[in-house]
Coordinates of C-alpha atoms in Angstrom, one line a residue:
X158 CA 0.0 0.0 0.0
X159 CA 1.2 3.4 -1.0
X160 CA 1.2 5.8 2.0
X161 CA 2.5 9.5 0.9
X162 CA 4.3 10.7 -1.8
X163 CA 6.7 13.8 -2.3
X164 CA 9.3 15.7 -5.2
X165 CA 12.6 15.7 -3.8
X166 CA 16.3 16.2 -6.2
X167 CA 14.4 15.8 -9.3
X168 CA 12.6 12.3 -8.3
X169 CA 9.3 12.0 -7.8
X170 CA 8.5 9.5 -4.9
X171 CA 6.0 7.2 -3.2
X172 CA 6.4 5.8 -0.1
X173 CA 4.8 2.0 0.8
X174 CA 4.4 0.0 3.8
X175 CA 4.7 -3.9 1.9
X176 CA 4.5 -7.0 4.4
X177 CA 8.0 -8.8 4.7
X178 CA 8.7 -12.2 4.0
X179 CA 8.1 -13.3 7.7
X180 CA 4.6 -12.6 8.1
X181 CA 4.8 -10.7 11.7
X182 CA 7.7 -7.7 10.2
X183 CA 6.5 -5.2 7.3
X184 CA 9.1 -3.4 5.3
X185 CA 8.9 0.3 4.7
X186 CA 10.2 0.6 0.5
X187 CA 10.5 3.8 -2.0
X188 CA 9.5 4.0 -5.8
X189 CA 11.4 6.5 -7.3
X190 CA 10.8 8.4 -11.0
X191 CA 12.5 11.0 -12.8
X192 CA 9.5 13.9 -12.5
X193 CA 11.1 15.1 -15.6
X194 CA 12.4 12.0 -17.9
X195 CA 15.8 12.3 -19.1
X196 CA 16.0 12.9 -23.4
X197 CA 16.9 9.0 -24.4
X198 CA 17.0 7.0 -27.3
X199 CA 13.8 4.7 -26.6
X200 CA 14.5 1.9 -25.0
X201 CA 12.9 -0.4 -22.0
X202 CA 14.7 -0.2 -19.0
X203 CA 14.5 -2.7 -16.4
X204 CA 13.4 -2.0 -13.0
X205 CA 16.4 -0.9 -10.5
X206 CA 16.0 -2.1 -6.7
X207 CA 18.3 -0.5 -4.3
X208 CA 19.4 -2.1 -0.7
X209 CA 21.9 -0.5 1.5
X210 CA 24.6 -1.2 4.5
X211 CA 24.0 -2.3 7.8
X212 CA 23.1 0.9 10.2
X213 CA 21.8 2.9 7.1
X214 CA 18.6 3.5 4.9
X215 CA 16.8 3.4 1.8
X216 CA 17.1 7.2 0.9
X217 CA 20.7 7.1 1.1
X218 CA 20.4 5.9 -2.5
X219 CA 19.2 9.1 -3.3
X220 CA 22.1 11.3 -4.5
X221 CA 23.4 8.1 -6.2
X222 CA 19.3 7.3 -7.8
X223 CA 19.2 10.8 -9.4
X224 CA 22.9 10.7 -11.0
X225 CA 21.9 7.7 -13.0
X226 CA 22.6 8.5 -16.5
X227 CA 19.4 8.0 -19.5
X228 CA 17.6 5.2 -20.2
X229 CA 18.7 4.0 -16.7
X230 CA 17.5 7.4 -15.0
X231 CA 14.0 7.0 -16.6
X232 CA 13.1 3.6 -15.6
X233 CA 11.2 2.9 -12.1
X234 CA 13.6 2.6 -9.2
X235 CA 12.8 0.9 -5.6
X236 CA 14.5 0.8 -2.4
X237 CA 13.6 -0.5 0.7
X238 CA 14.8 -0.6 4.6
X239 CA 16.0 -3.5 5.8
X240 CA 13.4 -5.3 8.2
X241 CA 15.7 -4.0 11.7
X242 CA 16.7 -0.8 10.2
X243 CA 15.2 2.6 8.8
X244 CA 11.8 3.1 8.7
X245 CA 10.9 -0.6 8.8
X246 CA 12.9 -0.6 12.0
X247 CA 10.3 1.7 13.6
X248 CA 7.3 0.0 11.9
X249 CA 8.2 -3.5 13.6
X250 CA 9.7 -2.6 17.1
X251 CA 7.6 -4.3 18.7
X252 CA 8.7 -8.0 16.7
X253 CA 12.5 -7.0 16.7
X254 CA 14.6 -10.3 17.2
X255 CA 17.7 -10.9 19.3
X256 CA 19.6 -12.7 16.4
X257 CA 19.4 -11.3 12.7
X258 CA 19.9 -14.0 9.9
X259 CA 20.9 -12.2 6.5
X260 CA 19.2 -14.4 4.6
X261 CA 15.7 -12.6 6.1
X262 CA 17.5 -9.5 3.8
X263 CA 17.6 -11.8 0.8
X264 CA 13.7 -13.6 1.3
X265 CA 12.9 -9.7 2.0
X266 CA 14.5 -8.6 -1.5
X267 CA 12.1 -11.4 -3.2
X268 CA 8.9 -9.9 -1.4
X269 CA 9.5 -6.9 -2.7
X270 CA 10.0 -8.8 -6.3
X271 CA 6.8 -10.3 -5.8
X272 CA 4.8 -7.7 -4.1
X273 CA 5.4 -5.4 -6.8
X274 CA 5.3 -8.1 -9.7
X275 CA 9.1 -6.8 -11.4
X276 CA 10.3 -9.1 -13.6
X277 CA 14.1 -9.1 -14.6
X278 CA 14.9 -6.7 -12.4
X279 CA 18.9 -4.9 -11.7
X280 CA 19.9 -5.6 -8.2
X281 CA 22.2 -2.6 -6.9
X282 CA 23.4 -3.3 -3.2
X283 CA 25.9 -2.0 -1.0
X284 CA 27.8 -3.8 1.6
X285 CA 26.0 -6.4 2.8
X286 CA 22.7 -5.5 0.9
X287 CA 25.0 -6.7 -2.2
X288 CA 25.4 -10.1 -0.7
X289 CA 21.8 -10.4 0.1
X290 CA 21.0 -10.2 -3.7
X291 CA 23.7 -13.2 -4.4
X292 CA 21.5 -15.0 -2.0
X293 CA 18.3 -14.4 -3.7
X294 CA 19.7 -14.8 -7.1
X295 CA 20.6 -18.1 -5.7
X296 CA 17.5 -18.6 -3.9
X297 CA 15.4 -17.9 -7.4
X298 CA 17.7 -18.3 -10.2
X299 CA 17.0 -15.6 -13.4
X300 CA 14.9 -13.4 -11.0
X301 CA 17.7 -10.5 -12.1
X302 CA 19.1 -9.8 -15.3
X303 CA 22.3 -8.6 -13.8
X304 CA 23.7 -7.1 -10.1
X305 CA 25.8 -4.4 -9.1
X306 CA 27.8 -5.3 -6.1
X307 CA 29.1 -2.2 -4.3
X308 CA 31.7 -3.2 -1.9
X309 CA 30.2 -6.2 -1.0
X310 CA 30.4 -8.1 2.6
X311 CA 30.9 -11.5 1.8
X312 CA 33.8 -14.1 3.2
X313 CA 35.3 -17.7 2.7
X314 CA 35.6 -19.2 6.0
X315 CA 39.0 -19.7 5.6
X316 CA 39.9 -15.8 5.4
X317 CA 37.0 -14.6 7.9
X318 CA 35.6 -16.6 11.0
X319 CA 32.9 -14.7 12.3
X320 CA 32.2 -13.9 16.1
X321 CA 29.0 -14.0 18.1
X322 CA 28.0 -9.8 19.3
X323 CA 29.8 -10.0 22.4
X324 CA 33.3 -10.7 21.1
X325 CA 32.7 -9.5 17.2
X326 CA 34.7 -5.6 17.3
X327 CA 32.2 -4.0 15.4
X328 CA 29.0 -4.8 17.1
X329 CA 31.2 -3.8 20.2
X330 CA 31.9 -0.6 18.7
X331 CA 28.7 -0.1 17.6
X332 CA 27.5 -0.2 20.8
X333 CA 29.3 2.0 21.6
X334 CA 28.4 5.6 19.3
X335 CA 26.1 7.6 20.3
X336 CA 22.5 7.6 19.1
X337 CA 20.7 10.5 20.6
X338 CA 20.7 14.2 20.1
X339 CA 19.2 17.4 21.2
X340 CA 17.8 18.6 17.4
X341 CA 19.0 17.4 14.0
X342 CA 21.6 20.3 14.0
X343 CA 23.6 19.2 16.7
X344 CA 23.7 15.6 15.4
X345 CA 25.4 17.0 11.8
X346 CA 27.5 19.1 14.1
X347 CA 28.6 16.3 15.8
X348 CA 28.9 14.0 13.1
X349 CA 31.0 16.5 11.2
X350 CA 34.0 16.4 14.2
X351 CA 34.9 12.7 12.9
X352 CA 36.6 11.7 9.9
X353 CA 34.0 8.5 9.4
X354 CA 30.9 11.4 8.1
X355 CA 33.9 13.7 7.0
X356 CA 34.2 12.3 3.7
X357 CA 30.8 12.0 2.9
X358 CA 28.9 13.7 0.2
X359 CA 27.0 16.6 1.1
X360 CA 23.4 15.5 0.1
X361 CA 24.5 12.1 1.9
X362 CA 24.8 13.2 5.1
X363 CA 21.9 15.4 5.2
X364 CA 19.9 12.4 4.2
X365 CA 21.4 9.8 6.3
X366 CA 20.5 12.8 9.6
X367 CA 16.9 13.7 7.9
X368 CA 15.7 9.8 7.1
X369 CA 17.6 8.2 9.7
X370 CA 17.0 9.3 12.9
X371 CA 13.4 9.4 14.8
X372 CA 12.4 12.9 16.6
X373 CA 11.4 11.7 20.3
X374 CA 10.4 13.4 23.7
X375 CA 12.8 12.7 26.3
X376 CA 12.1 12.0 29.8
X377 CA 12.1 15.8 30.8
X378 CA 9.5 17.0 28.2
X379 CA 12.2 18.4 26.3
X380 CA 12.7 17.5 22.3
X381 CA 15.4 15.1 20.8
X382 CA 16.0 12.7 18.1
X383 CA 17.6 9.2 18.4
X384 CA 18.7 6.7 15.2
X385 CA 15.7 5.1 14.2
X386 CA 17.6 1.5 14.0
X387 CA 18.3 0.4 17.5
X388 CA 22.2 0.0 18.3
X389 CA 21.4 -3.2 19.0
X390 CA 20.2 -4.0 16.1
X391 CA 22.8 -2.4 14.0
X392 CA 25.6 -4.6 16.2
X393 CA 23.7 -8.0 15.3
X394 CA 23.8 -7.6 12.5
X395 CA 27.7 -7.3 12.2
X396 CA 27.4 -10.4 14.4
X397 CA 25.3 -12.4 11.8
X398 CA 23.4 -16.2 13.2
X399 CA 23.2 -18.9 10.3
X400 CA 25.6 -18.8 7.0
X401 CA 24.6 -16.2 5.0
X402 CA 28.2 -14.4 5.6
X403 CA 29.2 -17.2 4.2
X404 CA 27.1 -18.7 1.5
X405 CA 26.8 -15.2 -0.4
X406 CA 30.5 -15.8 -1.2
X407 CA 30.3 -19.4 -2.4
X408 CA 27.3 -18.9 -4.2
X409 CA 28.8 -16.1 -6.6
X410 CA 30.2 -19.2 -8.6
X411 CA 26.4 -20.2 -9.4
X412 CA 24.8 -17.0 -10.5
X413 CA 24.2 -17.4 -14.2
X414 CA 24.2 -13.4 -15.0
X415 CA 26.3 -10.5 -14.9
X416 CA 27.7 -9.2 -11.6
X417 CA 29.5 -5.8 -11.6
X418 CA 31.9 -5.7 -8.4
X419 CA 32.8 -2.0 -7.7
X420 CA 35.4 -1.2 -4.7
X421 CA 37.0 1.3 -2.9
X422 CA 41.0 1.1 -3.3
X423 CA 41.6 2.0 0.6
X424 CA 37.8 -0.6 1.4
X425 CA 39.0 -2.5 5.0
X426 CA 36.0 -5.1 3.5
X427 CA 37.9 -5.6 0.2
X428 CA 41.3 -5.6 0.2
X429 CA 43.3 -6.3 -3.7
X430 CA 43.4 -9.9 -3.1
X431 CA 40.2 -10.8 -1.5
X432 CA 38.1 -8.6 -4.1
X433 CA 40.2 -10.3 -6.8
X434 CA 38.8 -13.9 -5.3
X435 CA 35.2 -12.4 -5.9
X436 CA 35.5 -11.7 -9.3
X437 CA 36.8 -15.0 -10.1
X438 CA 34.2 -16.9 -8.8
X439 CA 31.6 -14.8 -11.6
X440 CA 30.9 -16.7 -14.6
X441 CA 30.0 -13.1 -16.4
X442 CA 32.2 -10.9 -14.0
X443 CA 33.9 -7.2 -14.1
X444 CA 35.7 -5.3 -12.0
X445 CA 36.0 -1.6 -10.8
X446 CA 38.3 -0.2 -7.9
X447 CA 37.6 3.3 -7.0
X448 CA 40.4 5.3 -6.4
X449 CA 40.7 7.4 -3.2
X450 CA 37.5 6.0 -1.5
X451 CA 37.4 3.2 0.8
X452 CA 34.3 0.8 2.1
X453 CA 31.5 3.9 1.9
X454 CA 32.7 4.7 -2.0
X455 CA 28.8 5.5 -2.7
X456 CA 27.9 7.8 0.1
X457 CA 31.4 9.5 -0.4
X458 CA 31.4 9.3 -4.5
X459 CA 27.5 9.5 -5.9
X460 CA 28.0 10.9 -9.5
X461 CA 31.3 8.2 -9.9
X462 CA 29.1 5.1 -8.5
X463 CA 26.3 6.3 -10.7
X464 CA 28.2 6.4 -13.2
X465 CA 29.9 2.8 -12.8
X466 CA 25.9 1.5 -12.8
X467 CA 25.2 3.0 -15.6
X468 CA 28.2 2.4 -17.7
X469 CA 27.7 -1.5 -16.7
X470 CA 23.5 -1.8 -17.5
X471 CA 24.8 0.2 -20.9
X472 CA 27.7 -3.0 -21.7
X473 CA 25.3 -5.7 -20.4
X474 CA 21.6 -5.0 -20.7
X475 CA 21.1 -4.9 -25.0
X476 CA 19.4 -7.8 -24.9
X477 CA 19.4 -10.9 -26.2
X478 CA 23.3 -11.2 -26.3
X479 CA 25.1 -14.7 -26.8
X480 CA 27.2 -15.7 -23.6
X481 CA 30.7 -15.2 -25.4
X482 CA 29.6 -11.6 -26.5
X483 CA 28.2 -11.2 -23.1
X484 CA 31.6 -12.1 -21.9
X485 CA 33.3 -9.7 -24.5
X486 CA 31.4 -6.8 -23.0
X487 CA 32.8 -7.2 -19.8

């Protein structure tokens, strides 16, 4: 169901509330349009879901949605908030679970597929929203015609054993940061004295303080806002139960369409020779390492990781191509 709509950096969108895979959680997702449609040759464009990083949000996308270069731009974009995070965080805080599987993010991905009937659709994921689309290409081979992995969280066992929240660093850490404020200024204030939110993009950071924090009333009356997904929540994920850490890496060897891998030269997630190992396991693989940027490349770079997703859907997407042309082209 559709909810409200609004105009905002030359996209018109529509906000939904869409049940989740799980039947108790519902998952808060964005359709985007260009209000003005870029001049293009004609040609049908695919529909484009986004999915972000643990601790972030759909409209993150945004800076990154409205760089997207014609007939890309003019197609119908989606993305959605994670079931524990975002708005969808705030819509099921009452059904929040101790343990987060990352395969709930992939099952997630295919009920938005489904609820919104797309067929063929590009998967474009960040961080571990990029391995939760391995997983449902996986899950429900051909359901994409091609994915754009953007510094993707995904490990052989051999190189990454992970930890349960109590002894993994990052959910410690997480724990850690503050998540309230007295007003929306004071939070960009204070995110601006460290060199994490430093490097981001303008529009980024305003949208990551607008979209991702919930205004409250504290105990004394007075005004505040706090991060709409729950430290908690943020940490377990880092500390993921079950295998989908795991599985999203193994499973790159079985996806049957193209994956475009773009990372950040100075990424902590990808260093040369583990990103290397990624693109080997893809039958119909390319490469792109971002120079200057590290794990965050699209919240730091926009226009350059539009670009990349673009450039890619304009090599791979003139359809029907034989598989050693397909493999020319990338």
């Amino acid at each position: 169901m559709s909810v409200s709509s609004t105009v905002r950096s030359g996209l018109s969108i529509v906000r939904h509330i869409v049940p989740a895979s799980t039947p108790s959680f519902k998952l808060a997702c964005n359709t985007y349009r260009r209000t003005t449609p870029l001049p293009s040759p004609t040609k049908a464009t695919p529909p484009i879901i986004f999915t972000h990083a643990n601790g972030f949000h759909k409209e993150i996308w945004e800076p990154v949605i409205s760089r997207l270069s014609p007939p890309w731009a003019n197609g119908e974009m989606y993305a959605f908030d994670c079931r524990n995070q975002g708005d969808s965080a705030v819509l099921n805080k009452d059904v929040l679970e101790k343990h987060f599987d990352w395969y709930s993010y992939a099952h997630d991905i295919l009920q938005i597929v489904d609820t919104f009937g797309l067929k063929k659709a590009v998967g474009v994921g960040h961080s571990f929203g990029a391995s939760a689309f391995f997983l449902a290409e996986v899950m429900r081979p051909g359901t994409f015609s091609a994915i754009v992995a953007v510094d993707p969280t995904n490990f052989p066992k051999e190189i990454y054993m992970n930890a349960p929240i109590d002894d993994h660093p990052m959910a410690q850490l997480t724990l850690k940061r503050r998540d309230t404020w007295k007003s929306r200024e004071e939070c960009k204030a204070s995110l601006l004295q460290k060199k994490f939110f430093k490097a981001w993009h303008p529009e980024a950071l305003d949208l990551y303080i607008e979209h991702g924090m919930l205004d409250v009333v504290n105990e004394d009356g007075s005004a505040g806002i706090t991060l709409k997904c729950p430290k908690y929540q943020e940490a377990t994920t880092f500390a993921c139960v079950g295998t989908g850490l795991y599985d999203s890496f193994e499973g790159m060897s079985e996806i049957q369409i193209p994956i475009h891998i773009v990372s950040g030269e100075d990424s902590d997630i990808n260093p040369e020779e583990l990103v290397k190992m990624k693109l080997a396991r893809c039958k119909y693989g390319s490469l792109e390492v971002m120079k200057g940027v590290g794990h965050l490349l699209s919240l730091e770079k926009p226009q350059e990781t539009a670009d990349q997703i673009s450039g890619f859907l304009d090599r791979v997407l003139e359809l029907p191509v034989e598989q050693e042309q397909l493999k020319a082209r990338l």
